[in-house]
Short mmCIF file of C-alpha atoms and ligand atoms in Angstrom, two decimals:
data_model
loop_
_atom_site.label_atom_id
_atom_site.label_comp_id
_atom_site.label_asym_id
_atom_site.label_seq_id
_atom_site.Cartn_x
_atom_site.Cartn_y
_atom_site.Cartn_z
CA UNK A 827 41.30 -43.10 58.52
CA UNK A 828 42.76 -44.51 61.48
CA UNK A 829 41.22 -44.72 64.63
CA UNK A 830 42.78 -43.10 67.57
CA UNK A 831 42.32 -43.88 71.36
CA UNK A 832 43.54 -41.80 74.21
CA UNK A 833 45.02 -44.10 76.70
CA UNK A 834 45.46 -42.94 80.40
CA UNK A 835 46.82 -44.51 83.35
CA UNK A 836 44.91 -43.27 86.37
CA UNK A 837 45.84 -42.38 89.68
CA UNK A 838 48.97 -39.83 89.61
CA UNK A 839 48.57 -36.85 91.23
CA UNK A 840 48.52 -33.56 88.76
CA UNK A 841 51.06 -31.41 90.00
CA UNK A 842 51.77 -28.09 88.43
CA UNK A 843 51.51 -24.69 86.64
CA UNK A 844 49.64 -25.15 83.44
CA UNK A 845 48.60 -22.24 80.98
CA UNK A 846 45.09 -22.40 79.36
CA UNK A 847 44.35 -21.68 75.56
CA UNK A 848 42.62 -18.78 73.99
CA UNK A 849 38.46 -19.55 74.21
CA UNK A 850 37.24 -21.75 71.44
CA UNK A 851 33.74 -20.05 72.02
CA UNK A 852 34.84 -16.99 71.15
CA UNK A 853 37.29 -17.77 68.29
CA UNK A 854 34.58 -19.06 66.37
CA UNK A 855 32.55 -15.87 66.67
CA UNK A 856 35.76 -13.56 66.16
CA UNK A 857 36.81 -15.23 63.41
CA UNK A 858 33.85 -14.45 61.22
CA UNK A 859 33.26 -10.91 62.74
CA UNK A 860 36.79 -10.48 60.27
CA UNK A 861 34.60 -10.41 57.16
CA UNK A 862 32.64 -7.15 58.56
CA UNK A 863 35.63 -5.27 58.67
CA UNK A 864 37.31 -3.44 55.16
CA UNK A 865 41.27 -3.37 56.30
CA UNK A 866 42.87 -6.91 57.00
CA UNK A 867 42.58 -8.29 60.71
CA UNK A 868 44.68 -9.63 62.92
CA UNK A 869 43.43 -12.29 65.56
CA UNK A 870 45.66 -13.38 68.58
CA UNK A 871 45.80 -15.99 71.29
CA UNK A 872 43.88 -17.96 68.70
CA UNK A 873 43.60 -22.26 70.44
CA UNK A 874 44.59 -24.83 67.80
CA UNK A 875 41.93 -26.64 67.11
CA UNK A 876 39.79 -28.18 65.05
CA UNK A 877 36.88 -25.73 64.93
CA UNK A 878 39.84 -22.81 64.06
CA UNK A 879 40.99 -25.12 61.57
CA UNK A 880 37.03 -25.63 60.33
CA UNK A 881 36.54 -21.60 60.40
CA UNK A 882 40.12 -21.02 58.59
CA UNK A 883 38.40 -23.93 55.75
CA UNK A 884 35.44 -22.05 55.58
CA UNK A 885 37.16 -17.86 54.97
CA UNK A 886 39.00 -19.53 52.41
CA UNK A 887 36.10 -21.50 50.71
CA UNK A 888 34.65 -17.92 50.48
CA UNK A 889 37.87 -16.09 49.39
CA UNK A 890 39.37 -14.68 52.02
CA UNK A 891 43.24 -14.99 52.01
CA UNK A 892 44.10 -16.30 55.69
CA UNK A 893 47.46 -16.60 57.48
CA UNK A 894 47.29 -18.96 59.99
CA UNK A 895 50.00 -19.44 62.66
CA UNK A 896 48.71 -22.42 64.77
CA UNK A 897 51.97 -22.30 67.24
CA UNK A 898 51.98 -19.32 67.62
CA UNK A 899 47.84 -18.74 67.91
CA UNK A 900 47.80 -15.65 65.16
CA UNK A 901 45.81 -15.14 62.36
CA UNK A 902 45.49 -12.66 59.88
CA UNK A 903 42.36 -12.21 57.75
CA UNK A 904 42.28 -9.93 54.67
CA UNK A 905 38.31 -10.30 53.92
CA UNK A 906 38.65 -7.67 50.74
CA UNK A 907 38.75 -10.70 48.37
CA UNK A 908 35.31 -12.59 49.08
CA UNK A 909 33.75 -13.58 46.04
CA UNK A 910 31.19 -15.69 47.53
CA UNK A 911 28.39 -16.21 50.13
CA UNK A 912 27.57 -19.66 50.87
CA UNK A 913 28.84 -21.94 53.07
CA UNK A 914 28.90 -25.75 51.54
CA UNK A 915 27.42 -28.82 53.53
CA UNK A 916 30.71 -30.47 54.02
CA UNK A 917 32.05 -27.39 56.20
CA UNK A 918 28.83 -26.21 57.53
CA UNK A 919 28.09 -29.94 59.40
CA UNK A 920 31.57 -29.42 61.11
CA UNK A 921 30.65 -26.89 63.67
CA UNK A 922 27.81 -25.32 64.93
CA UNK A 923 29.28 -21.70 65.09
CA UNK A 924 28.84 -22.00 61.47
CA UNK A 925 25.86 -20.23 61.72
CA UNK A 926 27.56 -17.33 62.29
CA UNK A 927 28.43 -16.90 58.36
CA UNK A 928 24.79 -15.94 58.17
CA UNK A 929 24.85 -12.83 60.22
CA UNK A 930 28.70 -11.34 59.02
CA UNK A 931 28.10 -12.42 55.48
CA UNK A 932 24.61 -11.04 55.41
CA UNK A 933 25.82 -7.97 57.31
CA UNK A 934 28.82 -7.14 54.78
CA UNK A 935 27.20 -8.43 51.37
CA UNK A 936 23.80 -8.67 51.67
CA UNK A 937 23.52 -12.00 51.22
CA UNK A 938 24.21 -15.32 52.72
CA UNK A 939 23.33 -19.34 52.13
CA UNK A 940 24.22 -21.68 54.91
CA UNK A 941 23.17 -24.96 55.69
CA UNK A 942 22.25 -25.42 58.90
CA UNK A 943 24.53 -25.94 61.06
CA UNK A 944 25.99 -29.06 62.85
CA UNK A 945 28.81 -29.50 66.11
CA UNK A 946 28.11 -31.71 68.89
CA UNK A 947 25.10 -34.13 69.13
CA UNK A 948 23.71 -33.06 72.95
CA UNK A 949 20.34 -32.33 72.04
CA UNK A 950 18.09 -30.31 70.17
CA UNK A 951 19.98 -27.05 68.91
CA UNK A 952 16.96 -25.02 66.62
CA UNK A 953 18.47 -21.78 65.05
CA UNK A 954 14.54 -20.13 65.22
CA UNK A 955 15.96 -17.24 67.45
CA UNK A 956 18.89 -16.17 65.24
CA UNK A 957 16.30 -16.27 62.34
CA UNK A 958 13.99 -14.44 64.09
CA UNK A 959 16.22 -12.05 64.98
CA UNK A 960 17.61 -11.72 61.70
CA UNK A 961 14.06 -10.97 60.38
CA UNK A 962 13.57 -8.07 62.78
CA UNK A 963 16.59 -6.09 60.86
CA UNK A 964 14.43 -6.45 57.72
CA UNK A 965 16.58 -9.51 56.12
CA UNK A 966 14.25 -12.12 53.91
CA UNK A 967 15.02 -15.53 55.29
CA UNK A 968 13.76 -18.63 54.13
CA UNK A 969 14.96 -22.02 54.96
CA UNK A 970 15.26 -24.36 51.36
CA UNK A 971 15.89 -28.16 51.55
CA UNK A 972 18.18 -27.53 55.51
CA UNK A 973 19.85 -24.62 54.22
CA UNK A 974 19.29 -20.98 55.30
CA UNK A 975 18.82 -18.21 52.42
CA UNK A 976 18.86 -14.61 53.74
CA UNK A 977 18.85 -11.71 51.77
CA UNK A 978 18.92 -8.08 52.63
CA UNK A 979 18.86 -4.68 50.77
CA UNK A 980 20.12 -3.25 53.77
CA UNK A 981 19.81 -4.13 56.96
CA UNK A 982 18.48 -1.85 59.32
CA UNK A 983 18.48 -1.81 63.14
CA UNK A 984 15.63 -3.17 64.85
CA UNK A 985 14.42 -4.49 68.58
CA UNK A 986 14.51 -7.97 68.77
CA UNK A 987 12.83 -9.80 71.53
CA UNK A 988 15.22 -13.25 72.51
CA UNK A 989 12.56 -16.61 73.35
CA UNK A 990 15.53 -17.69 75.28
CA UNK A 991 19.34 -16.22 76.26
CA UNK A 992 20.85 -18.21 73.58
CA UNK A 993 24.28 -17.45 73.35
CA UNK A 994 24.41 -18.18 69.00
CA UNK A 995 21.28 -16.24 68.96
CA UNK A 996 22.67 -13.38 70.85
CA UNK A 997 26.20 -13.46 68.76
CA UNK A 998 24.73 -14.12 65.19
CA UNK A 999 22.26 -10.98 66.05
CA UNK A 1000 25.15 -8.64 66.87
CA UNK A 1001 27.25 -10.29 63.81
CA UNK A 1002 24.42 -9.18 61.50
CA UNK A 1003 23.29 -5.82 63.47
CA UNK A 1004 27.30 -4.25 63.38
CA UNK A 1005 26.92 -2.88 59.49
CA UNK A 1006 22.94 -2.01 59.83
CA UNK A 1007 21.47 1.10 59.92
CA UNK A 1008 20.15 2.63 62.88
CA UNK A 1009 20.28 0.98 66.18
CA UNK A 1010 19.48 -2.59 67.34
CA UNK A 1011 18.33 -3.62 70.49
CA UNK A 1012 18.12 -6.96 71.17
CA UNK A 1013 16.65 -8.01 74.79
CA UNK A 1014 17.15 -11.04 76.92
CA UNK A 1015 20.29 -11.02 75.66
CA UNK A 1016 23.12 -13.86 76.44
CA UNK A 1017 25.95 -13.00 79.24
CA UNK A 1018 28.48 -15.33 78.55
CA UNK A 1019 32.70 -13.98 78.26
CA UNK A 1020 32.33 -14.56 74.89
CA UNK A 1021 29.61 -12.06 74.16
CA UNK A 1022 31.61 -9.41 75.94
CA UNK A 1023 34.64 -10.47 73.90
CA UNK A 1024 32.82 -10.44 70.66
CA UNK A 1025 31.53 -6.95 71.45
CA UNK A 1026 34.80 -5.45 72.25
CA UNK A 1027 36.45 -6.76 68.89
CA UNK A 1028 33.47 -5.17 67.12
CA UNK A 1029 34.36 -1.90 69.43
CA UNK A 1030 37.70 -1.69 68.15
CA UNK A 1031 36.68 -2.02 64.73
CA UNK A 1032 34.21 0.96 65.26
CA UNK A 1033 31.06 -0.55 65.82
CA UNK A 1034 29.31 1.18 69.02
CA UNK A 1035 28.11 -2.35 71.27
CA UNK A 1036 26.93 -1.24 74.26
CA UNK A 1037 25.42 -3.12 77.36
CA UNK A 1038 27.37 -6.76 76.41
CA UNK A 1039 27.45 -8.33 79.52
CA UNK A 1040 23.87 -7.41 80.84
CA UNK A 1041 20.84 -8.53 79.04
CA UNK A 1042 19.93 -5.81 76.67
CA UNK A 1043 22.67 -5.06 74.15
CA UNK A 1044 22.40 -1.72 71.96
CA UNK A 1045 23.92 -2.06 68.71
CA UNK A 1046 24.71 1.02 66.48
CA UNK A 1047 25.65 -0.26 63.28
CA UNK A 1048 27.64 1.41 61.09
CA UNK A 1049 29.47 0.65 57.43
CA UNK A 1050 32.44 1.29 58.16
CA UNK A 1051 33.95 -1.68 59.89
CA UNK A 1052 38.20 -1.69 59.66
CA UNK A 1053 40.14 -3.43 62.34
CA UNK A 1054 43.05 -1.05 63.26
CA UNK A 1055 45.30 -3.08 65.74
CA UNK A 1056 45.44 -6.83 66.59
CA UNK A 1057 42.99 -8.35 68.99
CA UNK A 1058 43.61 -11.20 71.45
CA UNK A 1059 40.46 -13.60 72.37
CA UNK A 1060 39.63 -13.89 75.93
CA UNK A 1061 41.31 -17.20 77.71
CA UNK A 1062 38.74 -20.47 77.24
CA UNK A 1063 36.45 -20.34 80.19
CA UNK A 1064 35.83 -24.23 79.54
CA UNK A 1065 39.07 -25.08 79.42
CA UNK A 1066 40.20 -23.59 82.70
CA UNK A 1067 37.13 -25.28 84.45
CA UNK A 1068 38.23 -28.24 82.72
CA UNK A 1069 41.88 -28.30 84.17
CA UNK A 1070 40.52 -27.02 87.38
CA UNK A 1071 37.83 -30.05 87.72
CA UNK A 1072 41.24 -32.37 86.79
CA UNK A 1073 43.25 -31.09 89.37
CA UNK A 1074 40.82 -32.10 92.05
CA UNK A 1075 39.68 -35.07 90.39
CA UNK A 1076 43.79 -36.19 91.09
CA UNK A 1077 43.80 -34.58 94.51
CA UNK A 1078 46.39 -32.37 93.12
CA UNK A 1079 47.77 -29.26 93.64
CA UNK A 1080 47.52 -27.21 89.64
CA UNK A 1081 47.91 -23.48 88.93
CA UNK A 1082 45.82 -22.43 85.66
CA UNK A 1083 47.23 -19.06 84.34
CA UNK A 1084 46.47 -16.47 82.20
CA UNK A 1085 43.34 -17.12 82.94
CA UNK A 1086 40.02 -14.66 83.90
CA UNK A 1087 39.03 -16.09 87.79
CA UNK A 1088 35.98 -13.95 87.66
CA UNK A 1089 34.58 -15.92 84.74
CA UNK A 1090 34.62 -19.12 86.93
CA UNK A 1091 32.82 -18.01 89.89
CA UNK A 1092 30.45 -21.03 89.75
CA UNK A 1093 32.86 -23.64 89.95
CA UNK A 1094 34.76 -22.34 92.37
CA UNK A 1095 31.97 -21.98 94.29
CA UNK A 1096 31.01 -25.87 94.09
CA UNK A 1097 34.62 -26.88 94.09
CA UNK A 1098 35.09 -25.03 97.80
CA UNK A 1099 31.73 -26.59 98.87
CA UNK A 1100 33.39 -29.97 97.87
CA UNK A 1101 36.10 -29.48 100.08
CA UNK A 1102 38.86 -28.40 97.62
CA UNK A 1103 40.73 -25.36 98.23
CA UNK A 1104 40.80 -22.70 95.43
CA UNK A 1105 43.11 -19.64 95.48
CA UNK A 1106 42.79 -16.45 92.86
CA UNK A 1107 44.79 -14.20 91.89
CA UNK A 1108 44.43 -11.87 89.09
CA UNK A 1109 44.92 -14.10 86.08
CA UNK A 1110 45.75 -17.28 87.69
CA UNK A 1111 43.70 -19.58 89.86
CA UNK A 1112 45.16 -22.89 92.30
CA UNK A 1113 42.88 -25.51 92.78
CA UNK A 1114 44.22 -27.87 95.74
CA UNK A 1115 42.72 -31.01 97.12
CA UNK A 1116 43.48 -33.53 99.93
CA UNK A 1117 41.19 -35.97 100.82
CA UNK A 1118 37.83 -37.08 99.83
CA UNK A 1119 35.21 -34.78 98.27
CA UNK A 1120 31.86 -34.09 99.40
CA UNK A 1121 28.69 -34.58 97.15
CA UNK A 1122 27.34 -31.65 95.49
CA UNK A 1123 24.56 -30.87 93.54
CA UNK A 1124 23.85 -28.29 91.47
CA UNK A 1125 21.74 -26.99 87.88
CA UNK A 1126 22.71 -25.83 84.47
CA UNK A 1127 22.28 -22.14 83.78
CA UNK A 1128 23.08 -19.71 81.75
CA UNK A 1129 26.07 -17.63 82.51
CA UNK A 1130 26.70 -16.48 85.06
CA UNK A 1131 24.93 -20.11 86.66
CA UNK A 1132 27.09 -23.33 85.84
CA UNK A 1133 27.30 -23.82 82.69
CA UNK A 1134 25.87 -27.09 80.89
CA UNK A 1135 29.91 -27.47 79.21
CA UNK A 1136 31.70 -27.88 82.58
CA UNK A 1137 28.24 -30.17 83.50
CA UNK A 1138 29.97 -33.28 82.10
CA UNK A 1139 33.53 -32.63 83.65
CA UNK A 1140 32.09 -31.88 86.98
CA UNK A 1141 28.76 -34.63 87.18
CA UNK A 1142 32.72 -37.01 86.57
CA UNK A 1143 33.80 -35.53 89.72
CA UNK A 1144 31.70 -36.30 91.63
CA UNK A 1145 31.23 -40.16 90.22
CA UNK A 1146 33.90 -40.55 93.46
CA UNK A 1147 32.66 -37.81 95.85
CA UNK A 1148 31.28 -39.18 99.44
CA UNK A 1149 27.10 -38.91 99.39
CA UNK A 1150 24.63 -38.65 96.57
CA UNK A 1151 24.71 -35.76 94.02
CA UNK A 1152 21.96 -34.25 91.79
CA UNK A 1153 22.67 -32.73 88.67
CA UNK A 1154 20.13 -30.88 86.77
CA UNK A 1155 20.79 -30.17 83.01
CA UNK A 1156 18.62 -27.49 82.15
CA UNK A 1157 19.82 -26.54 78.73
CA UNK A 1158 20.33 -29.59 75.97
CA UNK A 1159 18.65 -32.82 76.53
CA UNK A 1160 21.10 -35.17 75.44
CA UNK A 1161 24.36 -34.14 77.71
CA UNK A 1162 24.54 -37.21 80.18
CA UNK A 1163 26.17 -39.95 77.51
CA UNK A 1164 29.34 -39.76 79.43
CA UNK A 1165 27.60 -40.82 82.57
CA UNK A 1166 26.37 -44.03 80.68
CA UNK A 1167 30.41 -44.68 79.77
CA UNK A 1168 31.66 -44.39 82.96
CA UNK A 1169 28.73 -47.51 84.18
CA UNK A 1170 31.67 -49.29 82.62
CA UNK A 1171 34.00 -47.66 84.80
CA UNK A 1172 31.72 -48.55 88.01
CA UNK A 1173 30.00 -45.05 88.62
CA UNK A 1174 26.85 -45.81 90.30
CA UNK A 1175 23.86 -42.80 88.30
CA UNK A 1176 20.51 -43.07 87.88
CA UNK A 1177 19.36 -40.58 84.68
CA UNK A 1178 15.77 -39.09 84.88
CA UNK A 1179 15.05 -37.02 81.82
CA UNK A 1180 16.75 -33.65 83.00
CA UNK A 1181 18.15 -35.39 86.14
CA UNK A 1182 21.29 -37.25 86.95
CA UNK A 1183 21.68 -38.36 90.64
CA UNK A 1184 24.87 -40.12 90.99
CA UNK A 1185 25.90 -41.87 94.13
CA UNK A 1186 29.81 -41.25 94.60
CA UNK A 1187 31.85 -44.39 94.96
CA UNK A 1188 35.20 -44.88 96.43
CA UNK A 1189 37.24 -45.98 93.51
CA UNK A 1190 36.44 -45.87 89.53
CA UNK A 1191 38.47 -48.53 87.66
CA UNK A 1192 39.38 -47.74 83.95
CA UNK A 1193 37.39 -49.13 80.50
CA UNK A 1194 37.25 -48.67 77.25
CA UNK A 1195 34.57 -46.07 76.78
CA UNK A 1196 33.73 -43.50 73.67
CA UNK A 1197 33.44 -40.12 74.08
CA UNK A 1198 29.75 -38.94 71.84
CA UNK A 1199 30.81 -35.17 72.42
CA UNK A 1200 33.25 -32.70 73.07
CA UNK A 1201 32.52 -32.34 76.76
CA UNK A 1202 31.58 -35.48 77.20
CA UNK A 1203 35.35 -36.59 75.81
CA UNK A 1204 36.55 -33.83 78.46
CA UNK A 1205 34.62 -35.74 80.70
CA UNK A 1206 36.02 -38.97 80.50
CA UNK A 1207 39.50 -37.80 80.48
CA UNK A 1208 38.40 -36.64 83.84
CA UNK A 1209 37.54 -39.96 84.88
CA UNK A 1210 40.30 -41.83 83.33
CA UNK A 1211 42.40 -39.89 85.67
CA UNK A 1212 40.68 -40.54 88.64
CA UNK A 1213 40.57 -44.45 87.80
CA UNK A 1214 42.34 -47.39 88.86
CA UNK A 1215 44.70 -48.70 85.41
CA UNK A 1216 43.93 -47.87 82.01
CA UNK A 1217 41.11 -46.23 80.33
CA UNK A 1218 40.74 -46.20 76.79
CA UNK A 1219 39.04 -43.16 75.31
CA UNK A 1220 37.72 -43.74 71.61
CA UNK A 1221 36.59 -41.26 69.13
CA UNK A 1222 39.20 -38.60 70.23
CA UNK A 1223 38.34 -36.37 67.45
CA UNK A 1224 35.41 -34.43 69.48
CA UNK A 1225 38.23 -33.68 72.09
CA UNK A 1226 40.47 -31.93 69.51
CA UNK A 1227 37.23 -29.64 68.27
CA UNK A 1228 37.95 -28.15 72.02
CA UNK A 1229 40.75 -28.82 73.62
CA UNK A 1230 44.49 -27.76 72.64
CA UNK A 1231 47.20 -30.42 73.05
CA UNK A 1232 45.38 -31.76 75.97
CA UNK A 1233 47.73 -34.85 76.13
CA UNK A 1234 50.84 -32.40 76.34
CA UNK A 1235 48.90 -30.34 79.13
CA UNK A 1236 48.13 -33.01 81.16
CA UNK A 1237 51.46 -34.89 80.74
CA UNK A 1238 53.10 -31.56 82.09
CA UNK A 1239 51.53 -31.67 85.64
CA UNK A 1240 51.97 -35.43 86.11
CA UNK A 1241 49.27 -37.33 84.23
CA UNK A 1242 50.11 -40.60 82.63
CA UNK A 1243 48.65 -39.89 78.74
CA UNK A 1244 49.16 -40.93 75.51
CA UNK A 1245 47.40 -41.64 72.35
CA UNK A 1246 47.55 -44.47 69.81
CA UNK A 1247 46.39 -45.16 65.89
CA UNK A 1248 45.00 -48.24 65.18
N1 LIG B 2369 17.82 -22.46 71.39
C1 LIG B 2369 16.64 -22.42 70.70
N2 LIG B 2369 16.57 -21.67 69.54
C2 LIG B 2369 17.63 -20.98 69.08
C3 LIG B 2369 18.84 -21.03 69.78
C4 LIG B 2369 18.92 -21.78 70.94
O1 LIG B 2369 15.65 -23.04 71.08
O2 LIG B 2369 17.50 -20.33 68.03
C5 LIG B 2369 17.91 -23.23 72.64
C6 LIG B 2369 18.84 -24.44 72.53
O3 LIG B 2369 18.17 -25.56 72.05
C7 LIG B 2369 19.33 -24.59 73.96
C8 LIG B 2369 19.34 -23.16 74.50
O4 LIG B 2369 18.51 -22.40 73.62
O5 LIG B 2369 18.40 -25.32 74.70
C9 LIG B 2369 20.71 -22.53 74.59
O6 LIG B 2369 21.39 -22.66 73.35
P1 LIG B 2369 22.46 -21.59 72.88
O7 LIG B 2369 21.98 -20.99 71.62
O8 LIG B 2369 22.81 -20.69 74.00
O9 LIG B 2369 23.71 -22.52 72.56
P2 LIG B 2369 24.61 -22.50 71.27
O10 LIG B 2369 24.85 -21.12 70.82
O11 LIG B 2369 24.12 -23.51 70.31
C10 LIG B 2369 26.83 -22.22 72.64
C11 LIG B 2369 28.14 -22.93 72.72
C12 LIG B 2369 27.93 -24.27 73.40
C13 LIG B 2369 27.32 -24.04 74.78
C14 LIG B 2369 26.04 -23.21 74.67
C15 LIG B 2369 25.46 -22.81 76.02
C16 LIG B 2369 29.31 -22.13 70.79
C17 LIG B 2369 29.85 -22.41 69.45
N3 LIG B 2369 28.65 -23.13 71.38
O12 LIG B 2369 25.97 -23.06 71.87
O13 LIG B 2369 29.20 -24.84 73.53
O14 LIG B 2369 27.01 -25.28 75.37
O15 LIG B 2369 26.31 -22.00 73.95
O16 LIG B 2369 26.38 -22.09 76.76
O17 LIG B 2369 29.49 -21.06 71.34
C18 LIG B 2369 30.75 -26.60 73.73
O18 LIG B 2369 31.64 -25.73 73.73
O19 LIG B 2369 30.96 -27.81 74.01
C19 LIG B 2369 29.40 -26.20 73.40
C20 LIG B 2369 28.46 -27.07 73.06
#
């Protein structure tokens, strides 16, 4: 296949009104929640990208018939002719939400076989909790040669005690917990959009979710899952941090809309302390910026902290701001790579384990640099715009997993982007 590079010219100011996708995060959790329900589904404000395109692959490979609309972000699922419960290797190492075929497909049939899953390298991402969890609703799981086998004869509700607030943990328990009998109660829950999100589309298929959003969520399953109207996924959280990070990056003046605000409280927050100025309104938000920034420093956490996928984006930023920064990444080990890549670009970090303290310098210059991950793609795009001449972004693909026609976005509010094949 050929190889594609991003190419961007750095320096021009992003200028702009620029409307964000729907939440990849939440796609790939909404998009097997379809399979629990008995009447076809219809998904909207669905982002094109590659994990849709992996999930739409894998509802097929089990026999659902799909119709896809990429332009227009709609998707119906009829799930009434599944034939099959496993997911196979080549579509399970795509993404990690593929775990999530364990909990629907074990919820609706009884049954599931998944290997486990893969998605970006950033560090150690165990499944123990989802297992675990799966275990307290009375499923038999094993794990055979990396794949997961669960079985149930039903399910039935069941408290379940979270190590950690992981957010597939938290998802694949409610996945599996919507068609069980009784109630589940699962406790440290995750608070992350998406959860909420995930829990209202089960809502309006029936399912009684209660207390998404805090950290106990009360599930009351029951069998009778049918989606009766279509349901639009939340905008991408990620996304809009992403744009908002590139507008000050630029010194630019962008609107994001259709957008949630309240969902990017902790940006905002470190954004103002930088010096930008950020202005909300109900579904839009303006991030402006003249002059230098400020160093910041801040930690990973889970929502509604920063979160570890705008770490890259931001810890970017502030490669340029005035004064030292200190970034704590509390929740994967390996999500720094992009910091190594932009050395080339002449950021000045030292990485300590957990601990990136970068010392801002006036001017980045551009390089050819590789992004190893999604955000860490997102992060050099960041940089490349903030550069002096041309950076050269290789292995593009982990950009497209996350990021809808990010060239075309960024072209619209000024940015000098393209992309090339080999
Ligand atoms: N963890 C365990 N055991 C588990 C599950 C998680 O030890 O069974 C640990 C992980 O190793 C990690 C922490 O708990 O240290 C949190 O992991 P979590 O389960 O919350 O993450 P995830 O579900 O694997 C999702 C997003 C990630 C995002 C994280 C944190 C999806 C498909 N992925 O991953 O998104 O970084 O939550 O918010 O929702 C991205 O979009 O670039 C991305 C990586």
């Amino acid at each position: 296949m050929a190889e594609e590079r991003m190419l961007i010219t750095g320096g021009q100011r992003l200028e702009g009104t620029v409307r964000v996708s729907g939440g990849k995060n939440t796609a790939v959790a909404i998009i097997p929640a379809a399979i629990l329900s008995q009447t076809p589904c219809v998904i909207e404000n669905l982002p094109n990208i590659e994990d849709v395109h992996v999930s739409v692959e894998t509802l097929e490979y089990l026999g659902a018939k799909v119709n896809w609309d990429p332009a227009e972000g709609i998707m119906e699922v009829d799930s009434s002719s599944i034939c099959r419960t496993d997911v196979p290797l080549e579509l399970s190492r795509r993404m990690r939400a593929s775990s999530y075929y364990i909990g629907a497909l074990l919820a609706r049939f009884g049954s599931a076989r998944v290997p486990l899953p893969g998605g970006c390298n950033i560090g150690r991402r165990p499944i123990d909790q989802h297992i675990k969890g799966m275990r307290a609703l009375g499923a038999q799981v094993e794990l055979s040669r990396g794949t997961v086998i669960a079985e149930a004869e039903p399910l039935a509700g069941g408290d379940v005690f979270l190590d950690m607030a992981t957010v597939g943990g938290t998802i694949n328990v409610m996945l599996a917990a919507s068609r069980a009998q009784g109630i589940t109660t699962i406790y440290n829950a995750a608070k992350e959009p998406h959860i909420v999100d995930l829990a209202n589309f089960l809502n309006s298929m029936g399912c009684r979710v209660k207390g998404a959003g805090t950290d106990i969520i009360r599930v009351r399953g029951t069998q009778s899952l049918a989606a009766r109207r279509p349901y639009a996924v939340i905008p991408d959280q990620i996304e809009t941090g992403t744009l908002m990070i590139a507008a000050a990056a630029t010194h630019g003046d962008v609107t994001v809309t259709g957008c949630i605000p309240t969902h990017m409280e902790a940006l905002t927050a470190k954004l103002l302390e930088m010096g930008a100025k950020v202005y909300e309104r109900d579904d839009s938000i303006r991030v402006k910026s003249i002059g230098s920034h400020r160093a910041v420093s801040f930690k990973t956490q889970v929502y509604p902290g920063f979160p570890t996928d705008l770490q890259q984006p931001m810890s970017a930023l502030l490669c340029t701001a005035t004064g030292t920064s200190t970034v704590v990444e509390n929740l994967f080990e390996s999500r720094f790579l992009h910091l190594a890549e932009m050395e080339r670009m002449g950021a000045r970090v030292r990485v300590y384990e957990q601990t990136a303290i970068i010392e801002g310098v006036p001017q980045l210059h551009g390089a050819a640099v590789e992004a190893t991950d999604l955000r860490a793609g997102a992060a050099l795009v960041v940089a490349g715009l903030m550069a002096q001449g041309t950076t050269e972004i290789f292995n593009t693909h982990f950009i497209d997993r996350g990021y809808e026609n990010i060239e075309a976005k960024l072209s619209s509010l000024g940015a000098s982007i393209s992309r090339v094949k080999e």
